[in-house]
Tab-separated table of C-alpha atoms in Angstrom:
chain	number	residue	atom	x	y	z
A	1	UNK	CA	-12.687	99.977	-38.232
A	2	UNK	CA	-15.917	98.478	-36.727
A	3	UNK	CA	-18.648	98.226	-39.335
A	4	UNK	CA	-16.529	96.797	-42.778
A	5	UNK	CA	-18.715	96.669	-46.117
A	6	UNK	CA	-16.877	94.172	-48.504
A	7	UNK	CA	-17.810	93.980	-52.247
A	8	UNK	CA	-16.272	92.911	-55.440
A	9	UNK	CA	-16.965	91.098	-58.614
A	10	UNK	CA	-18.449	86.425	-57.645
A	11	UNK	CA	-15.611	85.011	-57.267
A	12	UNK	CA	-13.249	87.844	-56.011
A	13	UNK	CA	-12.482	85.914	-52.556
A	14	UNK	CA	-15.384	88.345	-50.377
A	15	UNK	CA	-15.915	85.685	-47.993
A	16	UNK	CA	-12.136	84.304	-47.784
A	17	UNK	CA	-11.494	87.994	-47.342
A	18	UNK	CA	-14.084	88.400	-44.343
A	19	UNK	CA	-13.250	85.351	-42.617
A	20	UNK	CA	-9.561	85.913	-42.556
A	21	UNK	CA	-10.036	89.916	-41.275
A	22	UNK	CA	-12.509	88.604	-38.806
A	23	UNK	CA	-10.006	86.686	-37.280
A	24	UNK	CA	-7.682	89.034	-37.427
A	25	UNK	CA	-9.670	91.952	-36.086
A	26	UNK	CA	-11.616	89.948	-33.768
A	27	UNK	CA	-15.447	91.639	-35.821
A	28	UNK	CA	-18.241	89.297	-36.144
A	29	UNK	CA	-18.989	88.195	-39.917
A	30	UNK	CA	-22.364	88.486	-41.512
A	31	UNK	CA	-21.960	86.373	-44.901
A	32	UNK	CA	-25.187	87.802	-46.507
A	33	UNK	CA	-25.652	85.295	-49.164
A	34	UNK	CA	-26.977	82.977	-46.013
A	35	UNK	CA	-29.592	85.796	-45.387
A	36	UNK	CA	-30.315	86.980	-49.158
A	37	UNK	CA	-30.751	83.644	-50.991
A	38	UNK	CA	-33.720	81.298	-50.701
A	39	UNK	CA	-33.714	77.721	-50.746
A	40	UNK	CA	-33.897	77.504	-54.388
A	41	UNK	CA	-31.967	80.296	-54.913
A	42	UNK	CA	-34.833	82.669	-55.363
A	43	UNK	CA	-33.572	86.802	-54.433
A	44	UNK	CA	-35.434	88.378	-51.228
A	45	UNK	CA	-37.576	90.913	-52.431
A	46	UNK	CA	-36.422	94.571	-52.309
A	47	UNK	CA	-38.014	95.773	-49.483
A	48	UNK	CA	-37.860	92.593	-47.409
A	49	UNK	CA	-33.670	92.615	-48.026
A	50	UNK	CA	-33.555	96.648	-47.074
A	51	UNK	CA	-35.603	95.423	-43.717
A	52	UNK	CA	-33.110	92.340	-42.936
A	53	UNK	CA	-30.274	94.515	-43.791
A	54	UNK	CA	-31.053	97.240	-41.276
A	55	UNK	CA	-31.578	94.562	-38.758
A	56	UNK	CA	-28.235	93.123	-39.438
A	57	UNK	CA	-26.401	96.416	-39.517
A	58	UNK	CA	-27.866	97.958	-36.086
A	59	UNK	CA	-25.212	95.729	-34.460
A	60	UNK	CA	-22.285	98.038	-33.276
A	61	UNK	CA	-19.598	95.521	-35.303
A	62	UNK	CA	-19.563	93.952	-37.942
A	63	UNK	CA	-17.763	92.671	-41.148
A	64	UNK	CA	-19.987	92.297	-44.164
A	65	UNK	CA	-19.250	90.743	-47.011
A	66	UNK	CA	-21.579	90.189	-50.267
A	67	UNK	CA	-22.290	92.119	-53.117
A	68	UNK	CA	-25.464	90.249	-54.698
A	69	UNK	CA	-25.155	92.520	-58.278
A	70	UNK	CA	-28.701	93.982	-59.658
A	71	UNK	CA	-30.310	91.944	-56.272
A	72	UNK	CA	-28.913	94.431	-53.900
A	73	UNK	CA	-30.127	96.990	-52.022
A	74	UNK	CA	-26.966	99.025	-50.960
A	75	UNK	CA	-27.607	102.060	-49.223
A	76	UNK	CA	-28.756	100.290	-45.886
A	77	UNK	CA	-25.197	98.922	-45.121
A	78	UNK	CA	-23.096	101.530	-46.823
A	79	UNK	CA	-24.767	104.119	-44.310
A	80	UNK	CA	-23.829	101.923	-41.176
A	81	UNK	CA	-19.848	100.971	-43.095
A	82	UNK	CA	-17.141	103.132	-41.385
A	83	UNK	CA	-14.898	101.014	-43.615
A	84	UNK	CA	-15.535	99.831	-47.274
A	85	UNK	CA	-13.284	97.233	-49.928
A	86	UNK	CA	-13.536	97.213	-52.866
A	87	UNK	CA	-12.070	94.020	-54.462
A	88	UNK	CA	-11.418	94.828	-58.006
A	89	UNK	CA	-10.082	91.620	-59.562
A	90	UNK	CA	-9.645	90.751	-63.140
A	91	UNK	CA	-12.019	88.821	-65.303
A	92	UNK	CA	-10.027	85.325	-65.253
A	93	UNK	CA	-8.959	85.471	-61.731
A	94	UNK	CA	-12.828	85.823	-60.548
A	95	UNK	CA	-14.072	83.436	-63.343
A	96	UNK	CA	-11.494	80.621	-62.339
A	97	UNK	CA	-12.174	80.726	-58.731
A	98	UNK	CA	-16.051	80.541	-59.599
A	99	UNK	CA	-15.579	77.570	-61.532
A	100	UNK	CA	-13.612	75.947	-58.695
A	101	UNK	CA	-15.719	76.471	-56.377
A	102	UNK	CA	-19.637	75.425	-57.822
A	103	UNK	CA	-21.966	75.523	-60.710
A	104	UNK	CA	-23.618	78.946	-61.128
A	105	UNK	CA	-26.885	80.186	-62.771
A	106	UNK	CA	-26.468	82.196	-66.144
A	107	UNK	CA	-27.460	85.692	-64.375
A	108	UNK	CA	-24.200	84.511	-62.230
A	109	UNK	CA	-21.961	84.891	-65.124
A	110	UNK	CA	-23.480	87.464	-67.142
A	111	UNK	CA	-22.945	89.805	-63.946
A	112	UNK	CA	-19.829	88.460	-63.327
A	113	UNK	CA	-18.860	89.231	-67.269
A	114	UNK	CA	-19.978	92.723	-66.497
A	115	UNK	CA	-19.084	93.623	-63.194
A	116	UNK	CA	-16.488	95.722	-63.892
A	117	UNK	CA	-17.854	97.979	-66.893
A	118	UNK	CA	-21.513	97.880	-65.434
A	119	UNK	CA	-21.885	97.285	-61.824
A	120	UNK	CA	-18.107	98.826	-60.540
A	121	UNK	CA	-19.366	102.221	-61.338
A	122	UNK	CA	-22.958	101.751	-59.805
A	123	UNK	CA	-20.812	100.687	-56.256
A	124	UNK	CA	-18.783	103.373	-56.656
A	125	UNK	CA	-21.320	106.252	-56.988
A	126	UNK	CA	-23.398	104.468	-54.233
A	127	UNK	CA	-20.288	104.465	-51.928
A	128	UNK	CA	-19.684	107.949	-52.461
A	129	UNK	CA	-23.595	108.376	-51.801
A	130	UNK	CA	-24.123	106.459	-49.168
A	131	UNK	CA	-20.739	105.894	-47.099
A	132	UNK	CA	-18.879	108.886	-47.775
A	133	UNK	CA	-17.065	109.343	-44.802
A	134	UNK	CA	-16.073	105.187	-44.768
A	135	UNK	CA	-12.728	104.558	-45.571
A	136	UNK	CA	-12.545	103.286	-48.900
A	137	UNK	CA	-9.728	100.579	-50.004
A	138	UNK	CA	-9.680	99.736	-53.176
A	139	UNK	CA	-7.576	96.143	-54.360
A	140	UNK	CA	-6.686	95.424	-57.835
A	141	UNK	CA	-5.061	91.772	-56.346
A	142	UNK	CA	-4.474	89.430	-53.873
A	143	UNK	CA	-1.187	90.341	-52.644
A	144	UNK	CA	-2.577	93.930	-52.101
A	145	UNK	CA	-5.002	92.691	-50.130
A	146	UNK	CA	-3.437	90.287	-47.940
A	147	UNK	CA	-1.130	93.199	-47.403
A	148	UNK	CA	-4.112	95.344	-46.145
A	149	UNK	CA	-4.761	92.271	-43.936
A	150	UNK	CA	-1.409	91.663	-42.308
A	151	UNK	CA	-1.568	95.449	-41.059
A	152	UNK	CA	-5.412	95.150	-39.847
C-alpha cells in the first residue's frame, strides 16, 4: 500500500482516518480540501482540479483523503490508488460529527443527506472504472476501521 484513495460521506472521519494511517504507515498525506477549496469556499474548476490532481498524484506515495461530492473529478487519483476506503458511515454518525466540528453551506448537507443513495454508487462504479486493480476496503464503522488501522 503506497498510493491510498480515502472517500466517504462529510463527516465520516477522512482526515482523522488519513492522519492516523499516515502515522502508522509512515505515507505522506495530501488533505485535498487545502488544494480544492478557495478562500471563500468557491470549487476549482474541473479542469484546473484534474491538472492539480495529477500533479499531486505523480508522487510515488501518498495517502489521499477527500471526496468533494458533485465537485470532484475522480478518475485522476483512482488511476494512481493501489489502495482505496471506502468509509460508509450512517446518516447520524456523519451528521453529528459535522455539526461538531463547523458550520457548513446547504450543498454541504444536501450531499451529505444523499451520499449514500446518490453519490455511494457513482464512487463505486468509478472505482471499479478507474482503480480496478486497488484494493478496495469497504467500512460500515469505526471499530472496523480502526481495526484495518491497527494491522496497517
Amino acid at each position: 500500500m503506497k498510493r491510498v484513495v480515502i472517500l466517504g460521506r462529510g463527516g465520516a472521519g477522512k482526515s482523522t482516518l488519513a492522519i492516523t494511517l499516515g502515522a502508522a504507515t509512515g505515507l505522506p498525506v495530501v488533505e485535498l480540501d487545502k488544494h480544492f477549496w478557495g478562500p471563500n469556499l468557491e470549487p476549482t474548476p474541473p479542469n484546473r482540479w484534474a491538472d492539480v490532481q495529477g500533479e499531486l498524484a505523480d508522487a510515488e506515495q501518498w495517502i489521499m483523503d477527500g471526496d468533494l461530492g458533485p465537485y470532484d473529478v475522480l478518475a485522476v487519483r483512482l488511476q494512481r490508488a493501489d489502495a482505496v476506503i471506502l468509509l460508509d458511515y450512517s446518516f447520524p454518525r456523519c451528521a453529528w460529527r459535522a455539526l461538531k466540528r463547523s458550520r457548513e453551506r446547504f450543498d454541504f448537507w444536501v450531499w451529505v443527506w444523499s451520499w449514500r443513495r446518490k453519490h455511494r454508487p457513482q464512487l463505486l462504479e468509478a472505482i471499479t472504472t478507474h482503480a480496478k486493480d486497488a484494493e478496495l476496503h469497504v467500512f460500515r464503522s469505526p471499530r472496523a476501521t480502526a481495526r484495518f488501522v491497527a494491522g496497517a
